[in-house]
Structures are given as C-alpha cells and as structure tokens.
Short mmCIF file of C-alpha atoms in Angstrom, two decimals:
data_model
loop_
_atom_site.label_atom_id
_atom_site.label_comp_id
_atom_site.label_asym_id
_atom_site.label_seq_id
_atom_site.Cartn_x
_atom_site.Cartn_y
_atom_site.Cartn_z
CA HIS A 1 -74.67 -24.74 49.67
CA HIS A 2 -74.93 -26.33 46.26
CA GLN A 3 -76.34 -23.14 44.83
CA LYS A 4 -73.51 -21.09 46.39
CA VAL A 5 -70.89 -23.51 44.98
CA THR A 6 -72.54 -23.22 41.54
CA GLU A 7 -72.49 -19.40 41.72
CA LEU A 8 -68.84 -19.39 42.77
CA ALA A 9 -67.97 -21.88 40.01
CA ASP A 10 -69.73 -19.65 37.44
CA GLU A 11 -67.88 -16.61 38.77
CA ALA A 12 -64.59 -18.52 38.73
CA GLN A 13 -65.26 -19.57 35.11
CA LYS A 14 -66.03 -15.95 34.21
CA HIS A 15 -62.70 -14.83 35.76
CA HIS A 16 -60.93 -17.71 34.08
CA ASN A 17 -62.33 -16.64 30.68
CA GLU A 18 -61.25 -13.03 31.36
CA MET A 19 -57.80 -14.28 32.31
CA ILE A 20 -57.55 -16.32 29.08
CA GLU A 21 -58.59 -13.24 27.07
CA ALA A 22 -55.98 -11.13 28.91
CA TYR A 23 -53.29 -13.74 28.10
CA ARG A 24 -54.39 -13.71 24.46
CA GLU A 25 -54.17 -9.89 24.34
CA ALA A 26 -50.77 -10.01 26.04
CA ASP A 27 -49.56 -12.52 23.43
CA GLU A 28 -50.77 -10.25 20.62
CA ILE A 29 -49.08 -7.22 22.20
CA ARG A 30 -45.88 -9.21 22.75
CA ASP A 31 -45.92 -10.37 19.10
CA GLU A 32 -46.43 -6.79 17.92
CA ALA A 33 -43.68 -5.55 20.22
CA ASP A 34 -41.31 -8.25 18.91
CA GLU A 35 -42.13 -7.24 15.33
CA LYS A 36 -41.55 -3.54 16.10
CA HIS A 37 -38.29 -4.37 17.87
CA GLU A 38 -37.10 -6.34 14.85
CA GLU A 39 -37.98 -3.40 12.58
CA PHE A 40 -36.06 -1.12 14.93
CA VAL A 41 -33.01 -3.38 14.87
CA GLU A 42 -33.11 -3.50 11.05
CA ALA A 43 -33.40 0.30 10.88
CA GLN A 44 -30.54 0.66 13.34
CA GLU A 45 -28.35 -1.69 11.28
CA ALA A 46 -29.17 0.28 8.13
CA ALA A 47 -28.35 3.54 9.93
CA ASP A 48 -25.05 2.07 11.11
CA GLN A 49 -24.20 1.06 7.54
CA HIS A 50 -25.08 4.52 6.22
CA HIS A 51 -22.94 6.07 8.94
CA GLU A 52 -19.99 3.83 8.04
CA ASP A 53 -20.43 4.79 4.37
CA PHE A 54 -20.56 8.47 5.33
CA VAL A 55 -17.42 8.21 7.46
CA ARG A 56 -15.58 6.37 4.67
CA VAL A 57 -16.59 9.01 2.07
CA GLN A 58 -15.68 11.82 4.44
CA LYS A 59 -12.25 10.27 5.03
CA ARG A 60 -11.71 9.90 1.28
CA LEU A 61 -12.69 13.55 0.74
CA ARG A 62 -10.15 14.64 3.36
CA GLU A 63 -7.50 12.53 1.63
CA LEU A 64 -8.35 14.10 -1.73
CA ASP A 65 -8.30 17.60 -0.22
CA LYS A 66 -4.91 16.91 1.32
CA LYS A 67 -3.57 15.57 -1.98
CA GLU A 68 -4.93 18.61 -3.83
CA GLU A 69 -3.33 20.96 -1.29
CA GLU A 70 -0.01 19.15 -1.68
CA GLN A 71 -0.22 19.44 -5.47
CA GLU A 72 -1.05 23.15 -5.24
CA ARG A 73 1.83 23.73 -2.83
CA SER A 74 4.17 21.81 -5.12
CA GLN A 75 3.06 23.86 -8.12
CA ARG A 76 3.56 27.10 -6.15
CA GLU A 77 7.03 26.00 -5.11
CA GLU A 78 7.89 25.09 -8.70
CA LYS A 79 6.71 28.50 -9.91
CA GLN A 80 8.66 30.24 -7.15
CA GLU A 81 11.77 28.24 -8.01
CA ALA A 82 11.36 29.08 -11.71
CA ALA A 83 10.93 32.77 -10.81
CA ARG A 84 14.08 32.65 -8.63
CA GLU A 85 16.05 30.99 -11.42
CA GLU A 86 14.82 33.55 -13.93
CA ALA A 87 15.64 36.37 -11.51
CA GLU A 88 19.13 34.92 -11.02
CA GLU A 89 19.64 34.86 -14.80
CA ILE A 90 18.45 38.46 -15.05
CA TYR A 91 20.74 39.46 -12.18
CA GLN A 92 23.68 37.81 -13.93
CA LYS A 93 22.84 39.78 -17.10
CA PHE A 94 22.77 42.95 -15.00
CA LYS A 95 26.15 42.12 -13.46
CA GLU A 96 27.51 41.56 -16.97
CA GLY A 97 26.39 45.07 -17.93
CA GLU A 98 23.34 44.27 -19.99
CA THR A 99 20.45 46.72 -19.97
CA LEU A 100 17.33 45.62 -18.07
CA ASP A 101 13.81 46.63 -18.93
CA THR A 102 11.01 47.37 -16.45
CA GLU A 103 9.68 43.83 -16.59
CA ASP A 104 13.12 42.47 -15.67
CA LEU A 105 13.32 44.86 -12.73
CA MET A 106 9.86 43.76 -11.56
CA LYS A 107 10.96 40.12 -11.69
CA LEU A 108 14.08 40.91 -9.67
CA GLN A 109 12.00 42.78 -7.10
CA LYS A 110 9.48 39.98 -6.86
CA ALA A 111 12.27 37.44 -6.31
CA GLY A 112 13.82 39.62 -3.58
CA LYS A 113 16.97 40.44 -5.54
CA LEU A 114 16.38 44.23 -5.22
#
C-alpha cells in the first residue's frame, strides 16, 4: 500500500507541476492579450481623433464652398444689374432719338429689352 501511495503521490505531483505550468502559460497569454488590447484601444482612440479631424476639415470645406458659391452668385447678380442699368441707359438714348450701334443693340437684347 505504501508503494501505491508513493506512486499516486508522484503522479499527483506530476499533475500539480503540469497545472502550475499551465497557469504560468495562461498568465503569459493573459498579459499578452492585455497588452494587445491596450494597443488596440490606443489605435482606436487615434482613429477616432483622425476621424474627428477629417469631419471638422470636411465641414470647413463645405462652409468655404458655400461661401465661394455665394460670392460667385453675388458677383453674377452685380454684373447682371450693371448690364440692366447699362441697357436701360441705352434704351433711354434710343427713346431720345440717338443712333445705336450694333454693340448697343446686343446689350439691349442680352438684357431682354428687345
């Protein structure tokens, strides 16, 4: 019986040593997983920051585009108004009996006065 108890104790010690080694490996894997998770979180935070920067720049570009479109529209309207005023002056000259040249007629046509 003593011999059997000794064999079982040796086998139990062997399993105990294997268990300790498995715990040690699990700790190493857990440490590596924690490190990788931390790297992932840092990368995700950096990606979030880049995305916020991108969205902010994109919004600013839309604002600039809108401002540019408004300026272009304003300039077009000013040119159209100037052309209308010029056409009105030409029309008044015509009504007063002055002779109009081809360019004057083109301006009247463009302004919708003909």
